[in-house]
Tab-separated table of C-alpha atoms in Angstrom:
chain	number	residue	atom	x	y	z
A	1	UNK	CA	1.582	0.521	-19.688
A	2	UNK	CA	1.611	1.106	-15.784
A	3	UNK	CA	3.621	-0.744	-13.017
A	4	UNK	CA	3.508	-0.758	-9.305
A	5	UNK	CA	6.916	-1.458	-7.926
A	6	UNK	CA	6.831	-2.173	-4.202
A	7	UNK	CA	10.072	-2.311	-2.000
A	8	UNK	CA	10.633	-2.082	2.014
A	9	UNK	CA	9.578	-5.527	3.382
A	10	UNK	CA	11.570	-7.959	5.567
A	11	UNK	CA	11.953	-9.707	8.748
A	12	UNK	CA	11.412	-7.777	11.805
A	13	UNK	CA	11.290	-8.534	15.623
A	14	UNK	CA	7.655	-7.730	17.219
A	15	UNK	CA	7.678	-4.025	18.440
A	16	UNK	CA	10.014	-3.187	15.178
A	17	UNK	CA	9.490	-0.824	12.515
A	18	UNK	CA	9.198	-1.157	8.569
A	19	UNK	CA	8.573	1.219	5.634
A	20	UNK	CA	6.972	0.120	2.784
A	21	UNK	CA	7.483	2.128	-0.797
A	22	UNK	CA	5.408	1.839	-3.922
A	23	UNK	CA	6.138	3.624	-6.909
A	24	UNK	CA	3.872	3.802	-9.975
A	25	UNK	CA	5.248	4.310	-13.642
A	26	UNK	CA	4.263	4.248	-17.070
A	27	UNK	CA	1.784	6.142	-18.962
A	28	UNK	CA	-0.016	8.036	-16.145
A	29	UNK	CA	-2.395	10.875	-16.562
A	30	UNK	CA	-3.484	11.202	-12.954
A	31	UNK	CA	-3.318	8.899	-9.977
A	32	UNK	CA	-6.578	8.866	-7.659
A	33	UNK	CA	-6.598	6.767	-4.441
A	34	UNK	CA	-3.872	4.509	-3.458
A	35	UNK	CA	-3.711	1.921	-0.730
A	36	UNK	CA	-1.739	-0.979	0.908
A	37	UNK	CA	-3.688	-4.258	1.456
A	38	UNK	CA	-2.300	-7.561	2.928
A	39	UNK	CA	-2.948	-11.251	2.546
A	40	UNK	CA	-1.486	-13.703	5.421
A	41	UNK	CA	-1.616	-17.487	4.624
A	42	UNK	CA	-5.038	-19.135	4.410
A	43	UNK	CA	-6.509	-15.767	4.739
A	44	UNK	CA	-8.405	-13.180	2.240
A	45	UNK	CA	-6.638	-10.027	1.136
A	46	UNK	CA	-7.765	-7.454	3.216
A	47	UNK	CA	-7.468	-3.440	3.235
A	48	UNK	CA	-5.100	-2.142	5.731
A	49	UNK	CA	-4.806	1.496	4.834
A	50	UNK	CA	-6.017	4.010	1.763
A	51	UNK	CA	-5.376	7.596	1.037
A	52	UNK	CA	-7.213	10.005	-1.595
A	53	UNK	CA	-5.180	11.903	-3.860
A	54	UNK	CA	-5.763	15.147	-1.546
A	55	UNK	CA	-4.088	12.996	1.378
A	56	UNK	CA	-6.916	12.110	3.687
A	57	UNK	CA	-6.074	8.758	4.985
A	58	UNK	CA	-8.428	5.594	6.427
A	59	UNK	CA	-7.183	2.715	8.341
A	60	UNK	CA	-8.480	-0.456	9.552
A	61	UNK	CA	-8.773	-0.824	13.044
A	62	UNK	CA	-6.206	-3.600	13.310
A	63	UNK	CA	-3.462	-0.799	12.320
A	64	UNK	CA	-5.004	2.456	13.431
A	65	UNK	CA	-2.522	4.042	15.767
A	66	UNK	CA	0.234	1.894	14.513
A	67	UNK	CA	0.815	2.356	10.578
A	68	UNK	CA	0.914	5.558	8.573
A	69	UNK	CA	-0.023	6.099	5.072
A	70	UNK	CA	1.465	8.890	3.108
A	71	UNK	CA	1.782	9.778	-0.736
A	72	UNK	CA	3.983	11.665	-3.052
A	73	UNK	CA	2.132	12.879	-5.851
A	74	UNK	CA	5.198	14.519	-7.599
A	75	UNK	CA	6.704	11.194	-7.481
A	76	UNK	CA	4.035	9.065	-8.068
A	77	UNK	CA	4.601	6.945	-4.660
A	78	UNK	CA	2.875	5.668	-1.675
A	79	UNK	CA	4.472	4.759	1.492
A	80	UNK	CA	3.081	2.591	4.613
A	81	UNK	CA	4.996	3.332	7.922
A	82	UNK	CA	4.708	0.653	10.155
A	83	UNK	CA	5.322	0.738	13.719
A	84	UNK	CA	4.848	-1.608	16.839
A	85	UNK	CA	4.561	-4.596	14.824
A	86	UNK	CA	3.099	-7.792	15.727
A	87	UNK	CA	3.496	-11.130	14.675
A	88	UNK	CA	-0.017	-10.948	13.333
A	89	UNK	CA	0.849	-8.479	10.754
A	90	UNK	CA	2.865	-11.196	9.043
A	91	UNK	CA	1.631	-10.965	5.280
A	92	UNK	CA	2.207	-10.546	1.941
A	93	UNK	CA	1.774	-6.466	1.326
A	94	UNK	CA	-0.014	-5.507	-1.788
A	95	UNK	CA	0.058	-1.779	-3.241
A	96	UNK	CA	-3.185	-0.778	-5.149
A	97	UNK	CA	-3.893	2.505	-7.370
A	98	UNK	CA	-6.540	3.601	-9.355
A	99	UNK	CA	-4.555	5.433	-12.194
A	100	UNK	CA	-5.985	7.171	-15.117
A	101	UNK	CA	-4.341	6.725	-18.211
A	102	UNK	CA	-6.331	9.424	-20.106
A	103	UNK	CA	-8.919	11.762	-18.669
A	104	UNK	CA	-11.747	9.395	-19.367
A	105	UNK	CA	-9.976	5.924	-18.372
A	106	UNK	CA	-9.196	5.022	-14.928
A	107	UNK	CA	-8.036	1.246	-13.917
A	108	UNK	CA	-7.066	-0.335	-10.620
A	109	UNK	CA	-3.564	-1.849	-10.843
A	110	UNK	CA	-1.664	-3.826	-8.198
A	111	UNK	CA	1.891	-4.183	-7.217
A	112	UNK	CA	3.780	-7.846	-7.003
A	113	UNK	CA	3.511	-7.779	-3.518
A	114	UNK	CA	6.283	-7.324	-0.767
A	115	UNK	CA	6.830	-10.034	2.411
A	116	UNK	CA	6.522	-8.646	5.724
A	117	UNK	CA	7.377	-11.422	8.465
A	118	UNK	CA	6.997	-10.398	12.143
A	119	UNK	CA	8.814	-12.723	14.846
A	120	UNK	CA	7.881	-12.754	18.270
């Protein structure tokens, strides 16, 4: 059994910062790509940022230059540093990870989501 547990969401004023964390635990052989998605009310879930096991990041255009994704492979944890937050960033943020539970089996896992609310 594998679990992803997120933390760090909350309420912040426009221009403020938050740092999200997501820790994976359980029967883990290896973690490949990790990512953050978000879903605002009435909208589809969208990719915010992703990072390879080797640390290469990729960002959506809407957050480029403001958000930074990083990971600690020893701790099976991915982070999302969010700066210069805007009301449009308000959403539930979900952690995603492609996890190998054996050398030949990999599955996408999701966290439970953490609410980020940015007030104007």
